[in-house]
Short mmCIF file of C-alpha atoms in Angstrom, two decimals:
data_model
loop_
_atom_site.label_atom_id
_atom_site.label_comp_id
_atom_site.label_asym_id
_atom_site.label_seq_id
_atom_site.Cartn_x
_atom_site.Cartn_y
_atom_site.Cartn_z
CA MET A 1 0.00 0.00 0.00
CA GLY A 2 1.28 3.48 -0.90
CA LYS A 3 1.94 6.54 1.20
CA ILE A 4 -1.11 8.77 1.64
CA ILE A 5 -1.51 12.20 3.24
CA LEU A 6 -4.61 13.63 4.91
CA THR A 7 -4.55 17.18 6.20
CA GLY A 8 -6.85 20.21 6.28
CA ASP A 9 -8.11 23.39 7.92
CA ARG A 10 -11.27 24.74 9.51
CA PRO A 11 -12.96 27.43 7.37
CA THR A 12 -13.49 29.92 10.18
CA GLY A 13 -11.60 32.68 8.38
CA ARG A 14 -8.95 33.41 5.81
CA LEU A 15 -5.67 31.58 6.30
CA HIS A 16 -2.67 33.40 7.76
CA VAL A 17 1.11 33.11 7.74
CA GLY A 18 0.94 30.80 10.77
CA HIS A 19 -0.96 28.31 8.60
CA TYR A 20 1.51 28.93 5.81
CA VAL A 21 4.73 28.12 7.67
CA GLY A 22 3.06 25.48 9.81
CA SER A 23 1.48 23.45 7.03
CA LEU A 24 0.65 25.07 3.68
CA ARG A 25 4.23 25.59 2.52
CA ARG A 26 5.07 22.02 3.53
CA ARG A 27 2.04 20.64 1.69
CA VAL A 28 3.21 22.19 -1.55
CA GLU A 29 6.69 20.73 -1.02
CA LEU A 30 5.24 17.29 -0.32
CA GLN A 31 2.93 17.59 -3.31
CA ASN A 32 5.87 18.31 -5.59
CA SER A 33 8.18 15.71 -4.02
CA GLY A 34 6.57 12.73 -5.74
CA GLU A 35 6.97 10.81 -2.48
CA PHE A 36 3.27 10.29 -1.87
CA ASP A 37 0.77 8.31 -3.92
CA LYS A 38 -2.19 10.41 -2.85
CA ILE A 39 -2.76 13.67 -0.99
CA TYR A 40 -6.17 14.58 0.45
CA ILE A 41 -6.70 18.14 1.69
CA MET A 42 -9.94 18.69 3.58
CA ILE A 43 -11.82 21.89 4.31
CA ALA A 44 -13.23 20.88 7.69
CA ASP A 45 -16.53 22.75 7.65
CA ALA A 46 -18.42 20.16 9.71
CA GLN A 47 -15.78 20.37 12.42
CA ALA A 48 -15.93 24.17 12.31
CA LEU A 49 -19.67 24.02 12.96
CA THR A 50 -19.10 22.25 16.27
CA ASP A 51 -18.34 25.60 17.89
CA ASN A 52 -20.00 27.85 15.31
CA ALA A 53 -23.43 26.22 15.12
CA ASP A 54 -25.15 29.58 15.59
CA ASN A 55 -23.23 31.17 12.70
CA PRO A 56 -23.35 28.87 9.66
CA GLU A 57 -22.98 31.86 7.33
CA LYS A 58 -19.48 32.41 8.70
CA ILE A 59 -18.50 28.91 7.59
CA ARG A 60 -20.33 29.25 4.29
CA GLN A 61 -18.50 32.45 3.37
CA ASN A 62 -15.05 31.32 4.52
CA LEU A 63 -15.13 28.00 2.69
CA ILE A 64 -14.31 29.72 -0.59
CA GLU A 65 -11.70 31.92 1.15
CA VAL A 66 -9.81 28.83 2.31
CA ALA A 67 -10.08 27.22 -1.12
CA LEU A 68 -8.59 30.35 -2.69
CA ASP A 69 -5.77 30.39 -0.14
CA TYR A 70 -4.97 26.76 -0.98
CA LEU A 71 -4.77 27.47 -4.69
CA ALA A 72 -2.82 30.69 -4.14
CA CYS A 73 -0.17 28.85 -2.12
CA GLY A 74 0.39 26.42 -4.96
CA ILE A 75 -1.74 23.43 -4.03
CA ASP A 76 -2.56 21.80 -7.35
CA PRO A 77 -5.96 20.04 -7.75
CA SER A 78 -4.42 17.83 -10.43
CA GLN A 79 -2.03 16.44 -7.81
CA CYS A 80 -4.16 16.73 -4.64
CA THR A 81 -7.79 16.01 -3.85
CA ILE A 82 -9.29 19.10 -2.21
CA PHE A 83 -12.69 18.34 -0.69
CA VAL A 84 -15.29 19.59 1.79
CA GLN A 85 -15.81 17.50 4.91
CA SER A 86 -19.60 17.80 5.13
CA GLN A 87 -20.01 16.56 1.57
CA VAL A 88 -18.54 13.15 2.46
CA PRO A 89 -21.27 11.62 4.70
CA GLU A 90 -19.30 8.38 5.06
CA LEU A 91 -17.12 10.25 7.56
CA CYS A 92 -20.08 10.69 9.93
CA GLU A 93 -20.89 6.98 9.86
CA LEU A 94 -17.31 6.00 10.60
CA ALA A 95 -17.17 8.47 13.50
CA PHE A 96 -20.37 6.97 14.93
CA TYR A 97 -18.81 3.49 15.02
CA TYR A 98 -15.55 4.80 16.51
CA MET A 99 -17.44 6.43 19.40
CA ASN A 100 -17.94 2.96 20.87
CA LEU A 101 -14.16 2.51 21.06
CA VAL A 102 -13.39 5.63 23.11
CA THR A 103 -14.40 6.47 26.67
CA VAL A 104 -15.56 9.85 27.91
CA GLN A 105 -12.70 9.79 30.40
CA ARG A 106 -10.14 9.33 27.62
CA LEU A 107 -11.49 12.34 25.73
CA GLN A 108 -11.36 14.41 28.90
CA ARG A 109 -7.65 13.62 29.23
CA ASN A 110 -6.83 14.78 25.69
CA PRO A 111 -4.67 17.91 26.27
CA THR A 112 -5.61 19.46 22.92
CA VAL A 113 -9.32 19.13 23.69
CA LYS A 114 -8.82 20.65 27.13
CA ALA A 115 -6.81 23.54 25.72
CA GLU A 116 -9.33 24.23 22.94
CA ILE A 117 -12.27 24.15 25.38
CA GLN A 118 -10.48 26.63 27.64
CA MET A 119 -9.49 28.88 24.73
CA ARG A 120 -13.09 29.08 23.50
CA GLY A 121 -14.40 29.83 26.97
CA PHE A 122 -16.76 26.87 27.24
CA SER A 123 -18.06 26.23 30.75
CA ASP A 124 -17.47 23.06 32.76
CA ASN A 125 -20.94 23.54 34.19
CA ASP A 126 -23.46 21.01 32.90
CA THR A 127 -26.17 23.64 32.39
CA GLU A 128 -26.83 25.12 28.97
CA ASP A 129 -25.87 28.59 30.14
CA THR A 130 -23.96 29.69 33.21
CA ALA A 131 -25.55 33.01 34.04
CA SER A 132 -22.75 34.24 36.28
CA GLN A 133 -20.13 33.74 33.57
CA ASN A 134 -22.39 33.95 30.53
CA LYS A 135 -20.70 30.84 29.15
CA LYS A 136 -22.24 27.91 27.37
CA GLY A 137 -21.39 24.31 28.03
CA THR A 138 -19.17 22.37 25.63
CA PRO A 139 -21.09 21.08 22.58
CA VAL A 140 -20.90 17.29 22.30
CA GLY A 141 -19.71 17.60 18.71
CA PHE A 142 -16.78 19.76 19.79
CA PHE A 143 -15.92 17.47 22.70
CA THR A 144 -15.81 14.43 20.41
CA TYR A 145 -13.93 16.04 17.54
CA PRO A 146 -10.86 13.81 18.11
CA ILE A 147 -13.12 10.93 17.08
CA SER A 148 -14.29 12.85 14.03
CA GLN A 149 -10.67 13.56 13.17
CA ALA A 150 -9.87 9.87 13.44
CA SER A 151 -12.68 9.21 10.99
CA ASP A 152 -11.24 11.77 8.55
CA ILE A 153 -7.76 10.27 8.73
CA THR A 154 -8.69 6.61 8.53
CA ALA A 155 -11.36 7.03 5.84
CA PHE A 156 -8.61 7.78 3.34
CA ARG A 157 -6.16 5.22 4.75
CA ALA A 158 -3.75 8.06 5.48
CA THR A 159 -0.27 6.98 6.46
CA THR A 160 0.92 10.53 7.15
CA VAL A 161 -0.70 13.56 8.79
CA PRO A 162 1.28 16.82 8.41
CA ALA A 163 0.38 18.94 11.45
CA GLY A 164 1.69 21.21 14.18
CA GLU A 165 2.85 19.96 17.56
CA ASP A 166 -0.49 20.92 19.14
CA GLN A 167 -2.12 18.19 17.05
CA GLU A 168 0.09 15.36 18.32
CA PRO A 169 -2.45 14.29 20.99
CA MET A 170 -5.13 14.17 18.29
CA VAL A 171 -3.11 11.93 16.00
CA GLU A 172 -2.19 9.72 18.94
CA GLN A 173 -5.89 9.34 19.74
CA THR A 174 -6.46 8.26 16.14
CA ARG A 175 -3.72 5.67 16.52
CA GLU A 176 -5.40 4.36 19.66
CA ILE A 177 -8.74 4.06 17.86
CA VAL A 178 -7.08 2.22 14.97
CA ARG A 179 -5.39 -0.23 17.33
CA LYS A 180 -8.62 -0.79 19.27
CA PHE A 181 -10.64 -1.35 16.09
CA ASN A 182 -8.09 -3.73 14.57
CA SER A 183 -7.73 -5.75 17.79
CA THR A 184 -11.52 -6.01 18.12
CA TYR A 185 -12.58 -6.63 14.53
CA GLY A 186 -9.41 -7.66 12.70
CA GLU A 187 -6.78 -5.76 10.71
CA THR A 188 -8.75 -3.17 8.74
CA LEU A 189 -7.57 0.36 9.42
CA VAL A 190 -4.22 2.05 8.76
CA GLU A 191 -2.30 3.56 11.68
CA PRO A 192 -1.03 7.05 10.75
CA GLU A 193 2.13 8.94 11.69
CA ILE A 194 2.35 12.68 12.30
CA LEU A 195 4.73 14.77 10.19
CA LEU A 196 5.90 17.83 12.12
CA PRO A 197 7.46 20.95 10.59
CA THR A 198 11.26 20.63 10.39
CA ASN A 199 11.80 24.28 11.36
CA ALA A 200 11.25 24.70 15.10
CA ALA A 201 10.04 28.29 14.61
CA CYS A 202 7.23 26.96 12.42
CA LEU A 203 5.82 24.62 15.06
CA ARG A 204 3.73 27.37 16.60
CA LEU A 205 4.19 30.83 15.12
CA PRO A 206 3.19 33.48 17.69
CA GLY A 207 0.78 36.28 16.95
CA THR A 208 2.07 39.72 16.07
CA ASP A 209 1.39 40.71 19.69
CA GLY A 210 3.72 37.98 20.93
CA LYS A 211 0.91 36.01 22.55
CA ALA A 212 0.51 32.25 22.24
CA LYS A 213 0.01 31.43 18.58
CA MET A 214 -1.40 33.39 15.69
CA SER A 215 -5.19 33.17 15.92
CA LYS A 216 -8.06 34.63 13.94
CA SER A 217 -10.06 35.10 17.13
CA LEU A 218 -7.29 37.15 18.81
CA GLY A 219 -6.89 39.51 15.86
CA ASN A 220 -3.10 39.10 15.82
CA CYS A 221 -2.77 37.62 12.34
CA ILE A 222 -1.03 38.45 9.10
CA TYR A 223 -3.31 36.97 6.45
CA LEU A 224 -2.03 35.54 3.20
CA SER A 225 -4.47 37.79 1.36
CA ASP A 226 -3.52 41.00 3.23
CA THR A 227 -2.47 43.97 1.14
CA GLU A 228 1.15 45.04 1.06
CA GLU A 229 0.34 47.98 3.34
CA ASP A 230 -1.57 45.79 5.84
CA VAL A 231 1.42 43.47 6.09
CA ARG A 232 3.79 46.38 6.64
CA LYS A 233 1.61 47.87 9.39
CA SER A 234 1.36 44.51 11.18
CA ILE A 235 5.12 44.02 11.12
CA MET A 236 5.98 47.56 12.22
CA SER A 237 3.65 47.21 15.22
CA MET A 238 5.04 43.80 16.15
CA PHE A 239 5.99 42.89 19.72
CA THR A 240 9.76 42.84 20.38
CA ASP A 241 11.87 42.96 23.55
CA PRO A 242 10.10 45.34 26.00
CA ASP A 243 13.45 46.15 27.65
CA HIS A 244 15.06 47.20 24.37
CA LEU A 245 14.12 50.86 24.78
CA ARG A 246 17.05 52.51 23.01
CA VAL A 247 19.09 51.44 20.00
CA GLU A 248 22.23 51.08 22.11
CA ASP A 249 20.49 48.80 24.66
CA PRO A 250 21.28 45.06 24.51
CA GLY A 251 18.26 43.13 23.27
CA LYS A 252 16.79 39.68 23.78
CA VAL A 253 16.25 37.46 20.75
CA GLU A 254 14.47 34.68 22.64
CA GLY A 255 10.74 35.41 22.86
CA ASN A 256 11.16 38.33 20.47
CA THR A 257 8.40 37.93 17.88
CA VAL A 258 10.32 39.64 15.08
CA PHE A 259 13.22 37.21 15.39
CA THR A 260 10.85 34.25 15.65
CA TYR A 261 9.38 35.29 12.30
CA LEU A 262 12.86 35.68 10.86
CA ASP A 263 13.66 32.14 12.02
CA ALA A 264 10.57 30.96 10.16
CA PHE A 265 10.95 32.93 6.93
CA CYS A 266 14.54 34.12 6.53
CA ARG A 267 16.93 32.47 4.06
CA PRO A 268 20.65 33.24 3.57
CA GLU A 269 20.05 34.93 0.21
CA HIS A 270 17.77 37.50 1.84
CA PHE A 271 20.77 39.23 3.41
CA ALA A 272 22.45 39.86 0.07
CA SER A 273 19.19 41.32 -1.24
CA TYR A 274 17.92 43.37 1.71
CA LEU A 275 20.55 43.63 4.45
CA PRO A 276 24.07 43.20 3.01
CA ASP A 277 25.70 44.57 6.18
CA TYR A 278 25.24 41.12 7.73
CA ALA A 279 26.36 37.71 6.50
CA ASP A 280 23.53 35.73 8.04
CA LEU A 281 20.84 35.63 10.75
CA ASP A 282 23.28 34.57 13.47
CA GLU A 283 25.32 37.72 12.87
CA LEU A 284 22.17 39.88 13.00
CA LYS A 285 21.11 38.26 16.27
CA ALA A 286 24.56 38.76 17.79
CA HIS A 287 24.46 42.50 16.99
CA TYR A 288 20.98 42.83 18.51
CA ARG A 289 22.07 41.03 21.68
CA ARG A 290 25.09 43.27 22.30
CA GLY A 291 23.18 46.46 21.48
CA GLY A 292 23.44 49.05 18.73
CA LEU A 293 20.73 47.62 16.49
CA GLY A 294 17.28 49.19 16.46
CA ASP A 295 13.96 47.35 16.19
CA VAL A 296 12.88 49.42 13.18
CA LYS A 297 15.81 48.21 11.07
CA VAL A 298 15.08 44.58 11.92
CA LYS A 299 11.36 45.03 11.24
CA LYS A 300 12.05 46.60 7.85
CA PHE A 301 14.20 43.59 6.98
CA LEU A 302 11.40 41.21 8.01
CA ASN A 303 8.91 43.26 6.00
CA ALA A 304 11.04 42.94 2.86
CA ILE A 305 11.23 39.17 3.31
CA LEU A 306 7.51 38.71 3.94
CA GLN A 307 6.53 40.95 1.05
CA GLU A 308 8.70 38.85 -1.27
CA GLU A 309 7.06 35.66 0.02
CA LEU A 310 3.48 36.88 -0.05
CA LYS A 311 3.43 38.85 -3.32
CA PRO A 312 3.13 35.81 -5.67
CA ILE A 313 0.57 34.23 -3.32
CA ARG A 314 -1.52 37.41 -3.36
CA GLU A 315 -1.31 37.63 -7.16
CA ARG A 316 -2.32 33.99 -7.70
CA ARG A 317 -5.24 34.45 -5.31
CA GLN A 318 -6.53 37.42 -7.28
CA LYS A 319 -6.29 35.38 -10.48
CA PHE A 320 -8.28 32.42 -9.10
CA ALA A 321 -10.85 34.80 -7.57
CA GLN A 322 -11.78 35.95 -11.07
CA ASP A 323 -13.52 32.61 -11.73
CA ILE A 324 -15.26 31.55 -8.52
CA PRO A 325 -17.60 29.06 -10.27
CA ALA A 326 -14.50 27.16 -11.42
CA VAL A 327 -13.28 26.96 -7.82
CA TYR A 328 -16.62 25.52 -6.68
CA ASP A 329 -16.50 23.04 -9.56
CA MET A 330 -13.01 21.98 -8.47
CA LEU A 331 -14.29 21.41 -4.92
CA LYS A 332 -17.28 19.42 -6.16
CA LYS A 333 -15.06 17.09 -8.19
CA GLY A 334 -12.78 16.68 -5.19
CA CYS A 335 -15.75 15.73 -3.00
CA GLU A 336 -16.86 13.09 -5.50
CA GLU A 337 -13.40 11.56 -5.54
CA ALA A 338 -13.14 11.69 -1.75
CA ARG A 339 -16.50 9.96 -1.35
CA LYS A 340 -15.34 7.03 -3.45
CA ALA A 341 -12.27 6.54 -1.28
CA ALA A 342 -14.20 6.89 1.99
CA ALA A 343 -16.93 4.54 0.77
CA SER A 344 -14.32 1.86 0.10
CA THR A 345 -12.99 2.13 3.67
CA LEU A 346 -16.51 2.16 5.09
CA GLU A 347 -17.30 -1.04 3.18
CA ASP A 348 -14.29 -2.73 4.79
CA VAL A 349 -15.29 -1.42 8.23
CA ARG A 350 -18.86 -2.70 7.87
CA LYS A 351 -17.55 -6.08 6.77
CA ALA A 352 -15.13 -6.28 9.70
CA MET A 353 -17.91 -5.33 12.15
CA GLN A 354 -20.23 -7.88 10.52
CA ILE A 355 -22.94 -5.33 9.79
CA ASN A 356 -22.83 -5.75 6.01
CA TYR A 357 -25.93 -7.91 6.21
CA PHE A 358 -27.19 -7.55 2.65
CA ASP A 359 -23.76 -8.01 1.06
CA ASP A 360 -22.97 -11.18 3.01
CA SER A 361 -24.25 -13.99 0.81
CA GLU A 362 -22.81 -16.60 3.20
CA LEU A 363 -24.82 -15.15 6.09
CA ILE A 364 -28.02 -15.17 4.07
CA ALA A 365 -27.43 -18.76 2.92
CA ALA A 366 -26.59 -19.95 6.44
CA GLN A 367 -29.66 -18.29 7.94
CA SER A 368 -31.82 -19.72 5.21
CA LEU A 369 -30.49 -23.22 5.92
CA ARG A 370 -30.91 -22.80 9.69
CA PHE A 371 -34.57 -21.87 9.42
CA LYS A 372 -35.28 -24.66 6.95
CA GLU A 373 -33.78 -27.17 9.38
CA GLN A 374 -36.03 -25.85 12.14
CA GLN A 375 -39.16 -26.58 10.12
#
């Protein structure tokens, strides 16, 4: 059996540079490597609805935004299958069967689930609305999304899941479900491996304010579709070392958002083009640490690098946006192809679980004989 990738994003907004360095750029590299027999890229709209059930229009509008971002980054529909999660109903059926293989207690221990519940402000209270905190309880669909994710991965027999480090507990839960299913019903499902970014700075790119990671909900993003001026403004207002008050002051590189972005985006050739006073990033960092290097100069360097990276992406996006019906047609074809693959896995799962009653000619014949003998 060949090597297969499954990856995707929730359509809760346009994609940003955190998505780009964390996964999108790598997907294009993997697509062009020829190493994988099949690549499935999913727009996870059903998963997005688990915590946006009261705002389906948000998902509806952003679905096309994510598709455009994919195409703009260089994901090629002739080499990858781009599809919409909700349009592959086989995924729901698989998830329903997997629910019997996972306990509530195990889901509660999943660190990613706990972190996501806390980030979204869901209440631990079992009432629908906690008046004192004005928080709602956790939707069941959101709580069980590791099971849904396992369905997504296994439906396409994915061997590899490119993802950030925050998704490791989710992939491990999928592996547990696969092992439980195979030990219970026989070898049927494929156990996946996670593929982490090779650049440590790309594992979790912080927001422009230096907080946690870049997040649409926190408003600290640089979007792939931002204008040149928007990108410049975001970079020039970026969080640096709060103790680096004067140019001559020594500065800290660790925890400095500008240098984290340089770690993620900077290449040796950028210095010859935009900052020839320095040989490489190590030399730039050394100067900043000893003092005498201002934040503005470093930010302008980062701006030049990001503008170079984002300009072709922005231009390709504008080109694809001129024919939106063609983008929807591409997604529809991808969904049809994805359904065929998921249906094949579901057929094997049903057979392993012995619930393929009408396809099991041996069962029908045996039951027929048994009842004849009883007469």
